[in-house]
mmCIF file of C-alpha atoms in Angstrom:
data_model
loop_
_atom_site.group_PDB
_atom_site.id
_atom_site.type_symbol
_atom_site.label_atom_id
_atom_site.label_comp_id
_atom_site.label_asym_id
_atom_site.label_seq_id
_atom_site.Cartn_x
_atom_site.Cartn_y
_atom_site.Cartn_z
ATOM 1 C CA MET A 1 -34.186 -4.018 -11.220
ATOM 2 C CA ALA A 2 -34.136 -1.746 -8.167
ATOM 3 C CA LEU A 3 -33.288 -3.407 -4.884
ATOM 4 C CA THR A 4 -35.575 -3.139 -1.908
ATOM 5 C CA MET A 5 -34.191 -2.312 1.517
ATOM 6 C CA ASN A 6 -34.664 -5.966 2.424
ATOM 7 C CA ASP A 7 -32.524 -6.970 -0.574
ATOM 8 C CA VAL A 8 -29.795 -4.543 0.499
ATOM 9 C CA ASP A 9 -29.977 -5.869 4.053
ATOM 10 C CA ARG A 10 -29.581 -9.431 2.789
ATOM 11 C CA PHE A 11 -26.399 -8.413 0.995
ATOM 12 C CA GLU A 12 -25.057 -6.465 3.959
ATOM 13 C CA ALA A 13 -25.580 -9.505 6.169
ATOM 14 C CA SER A 14 -23.001 -11.301 4.018
ATOM 15 C CA ARG A 15 -20.584 -8.405 3.463
ATOM 16 C CA SER A 16 -18.119 -9.184 6.266
ATOM 17 C CA ARG A 17 -17.908 -12.836 5.225
ATOM 18 C CA LEU A 18 -17.425 -11.869 1.576
ATOM 19 C CA GLU A 19 -14.645 -9.431 2.472
ATOM 20 C CA ALA A 20 -12.873 -12.073 4.555
ATOM 21 C CA ILE A 21 -13.043 -14.572 1.675
ATOM 22 C CA ALA A 22 -11.861 -12.020 -0.890
ATOM 23 C CA TYR A 23 -8.938 -10.912 1.264
ATOM 24 C CA ARG A 24 -7.717 -14.488 1.714
ATOM 25 C CA LEU A 25 -8.040 -15.090 -2.012
ATOM 26 C CA LEU A 26 -6.363 -11.874 -3.165
ATOM 27 C CA GLY A 27 -4.009 -10.908 -0.329
ATOM 28 C CA SER A 28 -5.074 -7.304 -0.782
ATOM 29 C CA ALA A 29 -7.636 -5.418 1.282
ATOM 30 C CA SER A 30 -8.233 -2.786 -1.401
ATOM 31 C CA GLU A 31 -8.753 -5.408 -4.107
ATOM 32 C CA ALA A 32 -11.012 -7.363 -1.752
ATOM 33 C CA GLU A 33 -13.188 -4.292 -1.229
ATOM 34 C CA ASP A 34 -13.407 -3.794 -5.003
ATOM 35 C CA ALA A 35 -14.407 -7.435 -5.533
ATOM 36 C CA VAL A 36 -17.150 -7.194 -2.905
ATOM 37 C CA GLN A 37 -18.450 -3.979 -4.450
ATOM 38 C CA GLU A 38 -18.567 -5.642 -7.876
ATOM 39 C CA THR A 39 -20.453 -8.541 -6.280
ATOM 40 C CA PHE A 40 -22.997 -6.039 -4.960
ATOM 41 C CA LEU A 41 -23.445 -4.637 -8.476
ATOM 42 C CA ARG A 42 -24.090 -8.174 -9.747
ATOM 43 C CA TRP A 43 -26.604 -8.655 -6.921
ATOM 44 C CA GLN A 44 -28.256 -5.391 -7.859
ATOM 45 C CA ALA A 45 -28.656 -6.527 -11.474
ATOM 46 C CA ALA A 46 -29.904 -10.026 -10.589
ATOM 47 C CA ASP A 47 -33.468 -11.260 -10.152
ATOM 48 C CA VAL A 48 -32.921 -11.602 -6.433
ATOM 49 C CA GLU A 49 -36.459 -12.736 -5.665
ATOM 50 C CA HIS A 50 -35.626 -16.077 -7.269
ATOM 51 C CA ILE A 51 -32.311 -16.574 -5.467
ATOM 52 C CA GLU A 52 -33.108 -19.115 -2.753
ATOM 53 C CA VAL A 53 -29.804 -19.026 -0.846
ATOM 54 C CA PRO A 54 -28.292 -15.529 -1.145
ATOM 55 C CA GLU A 55 -25.083 -16.379 0.732
ATOM 56 C CA ALA A 56 -24.255 -19.265 -1.628
ATOM 57 C CA TRP A 57 -25.069 -17.166 -4.702
ATOM 58 C CA LEU A 58 -22.975 -14.244 -3.486
ATOM 59 C CA THR A 59 -20.058 -16.483 -2.534
ATOM 60 C CA LYS A 60 -20.040 -18.068 -5.989
ATOM 61 C CA VAL A 61 -20.098 -14.692 -7.746
ATOM 62 C CA LEU A 62 -17.382 -13.289 -5.501
ATOM 63 C CA THR A 63 -15.151 -16.347 -5.822
ATOM 64 C CA ASN A 64 -15.275 -16.277 -9.606
ATOM 65 C CA LEU A 65 -14.545 -12.546 -9.654
ATOM 66 C CA CYS A 66 -11.524 -13.206 -7.451
ATOM 67 C CA LEU A 67 -10.381 -16.071 -9.687
ATOM 68 C CA ASN A 68 -10.396 -13.705 -12.665
ATOM 69 C CA GLN A 69 -8.504 -11.144 -10.598
ATOM 70 C CA LEU A 70 -5.933 -13.731 -9.504
ATOM 71 C CA THR A 71 -5.279 -14.785 -13.081
ATOM 72 C CA SER A 72 -4.473 -11.215 -14.133
ATOM 73 C CA ALA A 73 -2.605 -10.571 -10.879
ATOM 74 C CA ARG A 74 -0.190 -13.435 -11.573
ATOM 75 C CA ALA A 75 0.782 -11.720 -14.822
ATOM 76 C CA ARG A 76 1.189 -8.338 -13.090
ATOM 77 C CA ARG A 77 3.362 -9.803 -10.348
ATOM 78 C CA GLU A 78 5.814 -11.072 -12.937
ATOM 79 C CA THR A 79 6.699 -7.425 -13.543
ATOM 80 C CA TYR A 80 6.346 -6.323 -9.906
ATOM 81 C CA VAL A 81 9.410 -4.502 -8.617
ATOM 82 C CA GLY A 82 11.108 -6.732 -6.030
ATOM 83 C CA GLN A 83 9.374 -9.196 -3.721
ATOM 84 C CA TRP A 84 5.571 -9.262 -3.493
ATOM 85 C CA LEU A 85 3.974 -9.650 -0.059
ATOM 86 C CA PRO A 86 0.313 -9.447 1.008
ATOM 87 C CA GLU A 87 -1.232 -6.342 2.511
ATOM 88 C CA PRO A 88 -1.046 -6.739 6.315
ATOM 89 C CA LEU A 89 -4.125 -6.353 8.502
ATOM 90 C CA LEU A 90 -3.652 -5.149 12.068
ATOM 91 C CA ALA A 91 -5.372 -6.643 15.116
ATOM 92 C CA GLY A 92 -9.120 -6.101 15.190
ATOM 93 C CA ASP A 93 -9.555 -5.511 11.476
ATOM 94 C CA PRO A 94 -12.948 -7.023 10.534
ATOM 95 C CA MET A 95 -11.539 -8.217 7.215
ATOM 96 C CA LEU A 96 -9.545 -10.827 9.133
ATOM 97 C CA GLY A 97 -12.820 -12.714 9.380
ATOM 98 C CA PRO A 98 -13.630 -15.670 11.629
ATOM 99 C CA ALA A 99 -11.006 -16.835 14.113
ATOM 100 C CA ASP A 100 -12.907 -19.501 16.025
ATOM 101 C CA THR A 101 -10.761 -22.427 14.905
ATOM 102 C CA ALA A 102 -7.048 -22.996 14.421
ATOM 103 C CA GLU A 103 -7.667 -23.487 10.687
ATOM 104 C CA GLN A 104 -9.424 -20.145 10.384
ATOM 105 C CA ARG A 105 -6.696 -18.301 12.269
ATOM 106 C CA GLU A 106 -3.939 -19.957 10.289
ATOM 107 C CA SER A 107 -5.590 -19.308 6.916
ATOM 108 C CA VAL A 108 -5.195 -15.555 7.365
ATOM 109 C CA SER A 109 -1.717 -15.621 8.909
ATOM 110 C CA TYR A 110 0.848 -13.610 6.996
ATOM 111 C CA ALA A 111 3.047 -16.658 6.482
ATOM 112 C CA VAL A 112 0.220 -18.740 4.993
ATOM 113 C CA LEU A 113 -1.007 -15.884 2.787
ATOM 114 C CA ALA A 114 2.505 -15.647 1.364
ATOM 115 C CA LEU A 115 2.530 -19.426 0.796
ATOM 116 C CA LEU A 116 -0.828 -19.285 -0.995
ATOM 117 C CA GLU A 117 0.904 -17.329 -3.762
ATOM 118 C CA ARG A 118 2.497 -20.626 -4.792
ATOM 119 C CA LEU A 119 -0.895 -22.160 -5.559
ATOM 120 C CA SER A 120 -2.851 -21.863 -8.768
ATOM 121 C CA PRO A 121 -5.975 -19.657 -8.551
ATOM 122 C CA GLY A 122 -8.194 -22.748 -8.468
ATOM 123 C CA GLU A 123 -6.157 -24.413 -5.731
ATOM 124 C CA ARG A 124 -6.215 -21.233 -3.685
ATOM 125 C CA ALA A 125 -9.988 -20.915 -3.995
ATOM 126 C CA VAL A 126 -10.636 -24.495 -2.919
ATOM 127 C CA TYR A 127 -8.175 -24.232 -0.027
ATOM 128 C CA VAL A 128 -9.634 -20.984 1.313
ATOM 129 C CA LEU A 129 -13.273 -22.015 0.995
ATOM 130 C CA ARG A 130 -12.705 -25.380 2.627
ATOM 131 C CA GLU A 131 -10.019 -24.604 5.229
ATOM 132 C CA ALA A 132 -11.166 -21.176 6.408
ATOM 133 C CA PHE A 133 -14.920 -21.321 5.834
ATOM 134 C CA ALA A 134 -15.644 -25.056 6.043
ATOM 135 C CA CYS A 135 -17.611 -25.053 2.801
ATOM 136 C CA PRO A 136 -18.688 -28.583 1.842
ATOM 137 C CA HIS A 137 -16.928 -29.933 -1.234
ATOM 138 C CA ARG A 138 -20.320 -30.258 -2.903
ATOM 139 C CA GLU A 139 -20.846 -26.485 -2.644
ATOM 140 C CA ILE A 140 -17.284 -25.699 -3.710
ATOM 141 C CA ALA A 141 -17.740 -27.938 -6.759
ATOM 142 C CA GLU A 142 -20.891 -26.031 -7.717
ATOM 143 C CA MET A 143 -19.167 -22.668 -7.290
ATOM 144 C CA LEU A 144 -16.176 -23.622 -9.431
ATOM 145 C CA ASP A 145 -17.968 -25.858 -11.930
ATOM 146 C CA ILE A 146 -15.904 -28.931 -11.056
ATOM 147 C CA THR A 147 -16.794 -32.311 -9.628
ATOM 148 C CA GLU A 148 -16.957 -32.978 -5.906
ATOM 149 C CA ALA A 149 -14.152 -35.532 -6.256
ATOM 150 C CA ALA A 150 -12.001 -32.955 -8.052
ATOM 151 C CA SER A 151 -12.603 -30.447 -5.251
ATOM 152 C CA GLN A 152 -11.438 -33.005 -2.689
ATOM 153 C CA GLN A 153 -8.306 -33.822 -4.692
ATOM 154 C CA ILE A 154 -7.452 -30.162 -5.245
ATOM 155 C CA PHE A 155 -7.881 -29.422 -1.536
ATOM 156 C CA HIS A 156 -5.593 -32.226 -0.420
ATOM 157 C CA ARG A 157 -2.964 -31.164 -2.952
ATOM 158 C CA ALA A 158 -3.169 -27.503 -1.929
ATOM 159 C CA LYS A 159 -3.034 -28.347 1.771
ATOM 160 C CA LYS A 160 0.042 -30.472 1.181
ATOM 161 C CA HIS A 161 1.793 -27.609 -0.651
ATOM 162 C CA VAL A 162 0.996 -25.152 2.147
ATOM 163 C CA ALA A 163 2.081 -27.558 4.884
ATOM 164 C CA ALA A 164 5.397 -28.178 3.122
ATOM 165 C CA GLY A 165 6.278 -24.480 3.278
ATOM 166 C CA LYS A 166 5.272 -23.820 6.866
ATOM 167 C CA ALA A 167 7.786 -23.336 9.639
ATOM 168 C CA ARG A 168 8.082 -25.468 12.740
ATOM 169 C CA THR A 169 5.567 -25.287 15.557
ATOM 170 C CA GLU A 170 4.892 -21.723 16.628
ATOM 171 C CA ILE A 171 4.957 -20.541 20.238
ATOM 172 C CA ASP A 172 2.369 -18.804 22.382
ATOM 173 C CA GLU A 173 1.673 -15.080 22.364
ATOM 174 C CA ALA A 174 3.460 -14.289 25.638
ATOM 175 C CA ALA A 175 6.643 -16.047 24.549
ATOM 176 C CA ALA A 176 6.468 -14.345 21.146
ATOM 177 C CA ARG A 177 6.245 -10.942 22.839
ATOM 178 C CA ARG A 178 9.333 -11.713 24.941
ATOM 179 C CA ILE A 179 11.258 -12.624 21.800
ATOM 180 C CA ILE A 180 10.172 -9.398 20.109
ATOM 181 C CA ASP A 181 11.477 -7.427 23.085
ATOM 182 C CA GLU A 182 14.758 -9.354 22.944
ATOM 183 C CA PHE A 183 14.970 -8.824 19.194
ATOM 184 C CA LEU A 184 14.531 -5.050 19.423
ATOM 185 C CA ALA A 185 17.086 -4.859 22.228
ATOM 186 C CA ALA A 186 19.569 -6.909 20.177
ATOM 187 C CA ALA A 187 18.925 -5.005 16.958
ATOM 188 C CA THR A 188 19.880 -1.695 18.532
ATOM 189 C CA THR A 189 23.183 -2.868 20.023
ATOM 190 C CA GLY A 190 24.955 -2.441 16.707
ATOM 191 C CA ARG A 191 26.312 -6.000 17.024
ATOM 192 C CA THR A 192 25.508 -9.071 14.998
ATOM 193 C CA GLU A 193 26.034 -11.844 17.559
ATOM 194 C CA PRO A 194 22.999 -11.100 19.801
ATOM 195 C CA LEU A 195 20.761 -11.176 16.738
ATOM 196 C CA VAL A 196 22.148 -14.442 15.399
ATOM 197 C CA ARG A 197 21.328 -16.150 18.697
ATOM 198 C CA LEU A 198 17.640 -15.248 18.291
ATOM 199 C CA LEU A 199 17.330 -16.642 14.764
ATOM 200 C CA THR A 200 16.949 -20.108 13.326
ATOM 201 C CA GLN A 201 19.857 -21.207 11.154
ATOM 202 C CA ASP A 202 17.708 -21.014 8.026
ATOM 203 C CA ALA A 203 16.042 -17.693 8.884
ATOM 204 C CA VAL A 204 14.929 -15.454 6.004
ATOM 205 C CA SER A 205 14.030 -11.795 5.629
ATOM 206 C CA ILE A 206 11.812 -10.603 2.783
ATOM 207 C CA GLY A 207 10.883 -6.998 2.036
ATOM 208 C CA ASP A 208 8.191 -5.521 -0.215
ATOM 209 C CA GLY A 209 8.802 -1.939 -1.246
ATOM 210 C CA GLY A 210 6.901 -2.159 -4.529
ATOM 211 C CA GLY A 211 9.436 0.118 -6.171
ATOM 212 C CA LYS A 212 8.193 2.964 -3.957
ATOM 213 C CA VAL A 213 10.551 2.372 -1.018
ATOM 214 C CA PRO A 214 14.029 0.775 -1.183
ATOM 215 C CA ALA A 215 13.826 -2.967 -0.549
ATOM 216 C CA ARG A 216 16.164 -5.747 -1.638
ATOM 217 C CA ALA A 217 14.897 -7.648 -4.672
ATOM 218 C CA LYS A 218 16.037 -10.981 -3.216
ATOM 219 C CA ALA A 219 15.459 -12.355 0.256
ATOM 220 C CA PHE A 220 18.233 -12.479 2.840
ATOM 221 C CA GLU A 221 18.819 -16.120 3.732
ATOM 222 C CA GLY A 222 20.587 -17.645 6.726
ATOM 223 C CA ALA A 223 20.954 -16.392 10.286
ATOM 224 C CA LEU A 224 24.162 -14.418 9.705
ATOM 225 C CA ALA A 225 22.920 -12.649 6.566
ATOM 226 C CA VAL A 226 19.618 -11.754 8.214
ATOM 227 C CA ALA A 227 21.349 -10.537 11.390
ATOM 228 C CA LYS A 228 23.699 -8.292 9.400
ATOM 229 C CA PHE A 229 20.730 -6.838 7.512
ATOM 230 C CA MET A 230 18.801 -6.158 10.714
ATOM 231 C CA ARG A 231 21.851 -4.570 12.329
ATOM 232 C CA GLY A 232 22.110 -2.174 9.403
ATOM 233 C CA LEU A 233 18.374 -1.554 9.273
ATOM 234 C CA PHE A 234 18.285 -0.352 12.872
ATOM 235 C CA LYS A 235 21.454 1.727 12.632
ATOM 236 C CA PRO A 236 20.589 5.452 12.889
ATOM 237 C CA SER A 237 21.365 7.770 9.993
ATOM 238 C CA LYS A 238 20.204 11.134 8.710
ATOM 239 C CA ALA A 239 19.491 9.594 5.304
ATOM 240 C CA LYS A 240 17.054 7.083 6.801
ATOM 241 C CA SER A 241 15.323 9.763 8.831
ATOM 242 C CA ALA A 242 14.921 11.894 5.705
ATOM 243 C CA LEU A 243 13.627 8.915 3.712
ATOM 244 C CA VAL A 244 10.825 8.089 6.160
ATOM 245 C CA GLY A 245 10.058 11.674 7.105
ATOM 246 C CA GLY A 246 11.094 11.636 10.741
ATOM 247 C CA SER A 247 12.003 9.410 13.656
ATOM 248 C CA PRO A 248 10.050 6.117 13.568
ATOM 249 C CA GLU A 249 8.353 4.826 16.698
ATOM 250 C CA LEU A 250 8.223 1.064 17.047
ATOM 251 C CA TYR A 251 5.328 -0.825 18.628
ATOM 252 C CA ALA A 252 4.804 -4.512 19.277
ATOM 253 C CA THR A 253 1.393 -5.663 18.082
ATOM 254 C CA THR A 254 -0.228 -8.385 15.982
ATOM 255 C CA ALA A 255 -0.850 -8.427 12.261
ATOM 256 C CA ASN A 256 -2.861 -11.191 10.619
ATOM 257 C CA GLY A 257 -3.060 -12.846 14.010
ATOM 258 C CA GLY A 258 0.703 -13.149 14.456
ATOM 259 C CA PRO A 259 3.465 -11.163 16.183
ATOM 260 C CA ALA A 260 4.504 -7.980 14.430
ATOM 261 C CA VAL A 261 6.453 -4.766 14.847
ATOM 262 C CA VAL A 262 4.824 -1.631 13.477
ATOM 263 C CA ALA A 263 6.874 1.459 12.580
ATOM 264 C CA VAL A 264 4.989 4.754 12.833
ATOM 265 C CA VAL A 265 5.977 8.321 11.905
ATOM 266 C CA ASP A 266 3.605 11.149 12.884
ATOM 267 C CA GLY A 267 0.720 8.702 13.237
ATOM 268 C CA ARG A 268 1.338 7.144 9.825
ATOM 269 C CA VAL A 269 2.318 3.483 9.518
ATOM 270 C CA ILE A 270 5.448 3.287 7.379
ATOM 271 C CA GLY A 271 6.226 -0.382 7.874
ATOM 272 C CA VAL A 272 4.853 -3.620 9.282
ATOM 273 C CA MET A 273 7.346 -6.356 10.129
ATOM 274 C CA CYS A 274 5.610 -9.718 10.550
ATOM 275 C CA LEU A 275 7.679 -12.259 12.473
ATOM 276 C CA GLU A 276 7.392 -16.010 12.167
ATOM 277 C CA ILE A 277 8.498 -17.272 15.567
ATOM 278 C CA THR A 278 9.038 -20.943 16.349
ATOM 279 C CA THR A 279 10.342 -22.888 19.323
ATOM 280 C CA GLU A 280 13.778 -22.710 17.678
ATOM 281 C CA GLY A 281 13.794 -18.942 17.230
ATOM 282 C CA ILE A 282 12.719 -16.370 14.658
ATOM 283 C CA ALA A 283 12.346 -18.201 11.347
ATOM 284 C CA ALA A 284 11.233 -15.338 9.106
ATOM 285 C CA PHE A 285 10.756 -11.596 8.835
ATOM 286 C CA ARG A 286 8.251 -10.416 6.225
ATOM 287 C CA ASN A 287 8.515 -6.655 5.961
ATOM 288 C CA GLN A 288 5.817 -4.634 4.237
ATOM 289 C CA VAL A 289 7.001 -1.101 3.461
ATOM 290 C CA ASN A 290 5.135 -0.408 0.216
ATOM 291 C CA PRO A 291 3.058 2.692 1.127
ATOM 292 C CA GLU A 292 0.269 1.588 -1.213
ATOM 293 C CA LYS A 293 -0.264 -1.463 1.003
ATOM 294 C CA LEU A 294 -0.219 0.417 4.305
ATOM 295 C CA ASP A 295 -3.109 2.881 3.937
ATOM 296 C CA ARG A 296 -5.609 0.622 5.698
ATOM 297 C CA ALA A 297 -3.136 -0.105 8.481
ATOM 298 C CA SER A 298 -2.578 3.640 8.970
ATOM 299 C CA ARG A 299 -6.319 4.300 9.185
ATOM 300 C CA ARG A 300 -6.809 1.588 11.788
ATOM 301 C CA TRP A 301 -3.753 2.748 13.723
ATOM 302 C CA ALA A 302 -5.031 6.323 13.853
ATOM 303 C CA ALA A 303 -8.340 5.120 15.312
ATOM 304 C CA ALA A 304 -6.763 3.081 18.123
ATOM 305 C CA ASP A 305 -4.936 3.915 21.343
ATOM 306 C CA ARG A 306 -1.640 2.051 21.134
ATOM 307 C CA GLY A 307 0.086 3.459 24.211
ATOM 308 C CA GLU A 308 3.750 4.341 24.394
ATOM 309 C CA PRO A 309 6.213 2.998 21.783
ATOM 310 C CA LEU A 310 8.767 0.389 22.730
ATOM 311 C CA LEU A 311 11.506 2.204 20.891
ATOM 312 C CA ARG A 312 12.250 5.372 18.936
ATOM 313 C CA LEU A 313 14.760 5.103 16.100
ATOM 314 C CA PHE A 314 17.155 7.565 14.504
#
């Protein structure tokens, strides 16, 4: 059945919300776009005149498409080369979705998206729909074909798992920016001690190269190990310059609502380092360098005026 312009408009009115849900569920902007497009095809094939609440219908279709995707993704990630991290979204990306409440902002943070990988697909769906979009448990139960009581139990269990993996209380944006400046200054001294002082004792560094870019298969753990890695990472060399295609420029920005350092070569984003900063210091570095997960970031970067870089490497 052909859609009328009104039918298309009704779908488009929900597109941004659907993309934000899909991204939180899948951790991938490209896969989220595909899921939303498939939802549109389902809408196109449906008898839309008899759909009373389009947003609820579309959300149910999208969520179940994402659940199927998550199930197959878990199998694929078992053979993924090295660590798997979500695709980062830079400040202003509409796929970040609503940010009116602390719960909404936290649900799309890079740290929480990484933690959501520990949940089952069903737990992830319930957590995202309830925590980020305040869907009533009654509606979630209808979407997932479970009872309302089961939805409540799954949510509490998922929230407990996420809370258990979160770092200590984070600090405000201004303080985070000062720590980033201190970190970059320390990282380029060629010495380990200044870096160690900025880290928590149990700091970790995780890198996702996807087999396309060199990245350690296991995380660096502990302040000293992370500091040594960062010292080496920022040490100039011709080999590094050749690998990335030039001299990277570093900028301080935000990704997924949190502090980040973006590395750019000739206008192309080659890496996004998301920092988890607490009152005790930097607790985690999550470094996305897989080029397949940086295309969207590069497009957004090219369309924005970012000013002068903080630092030029190599």
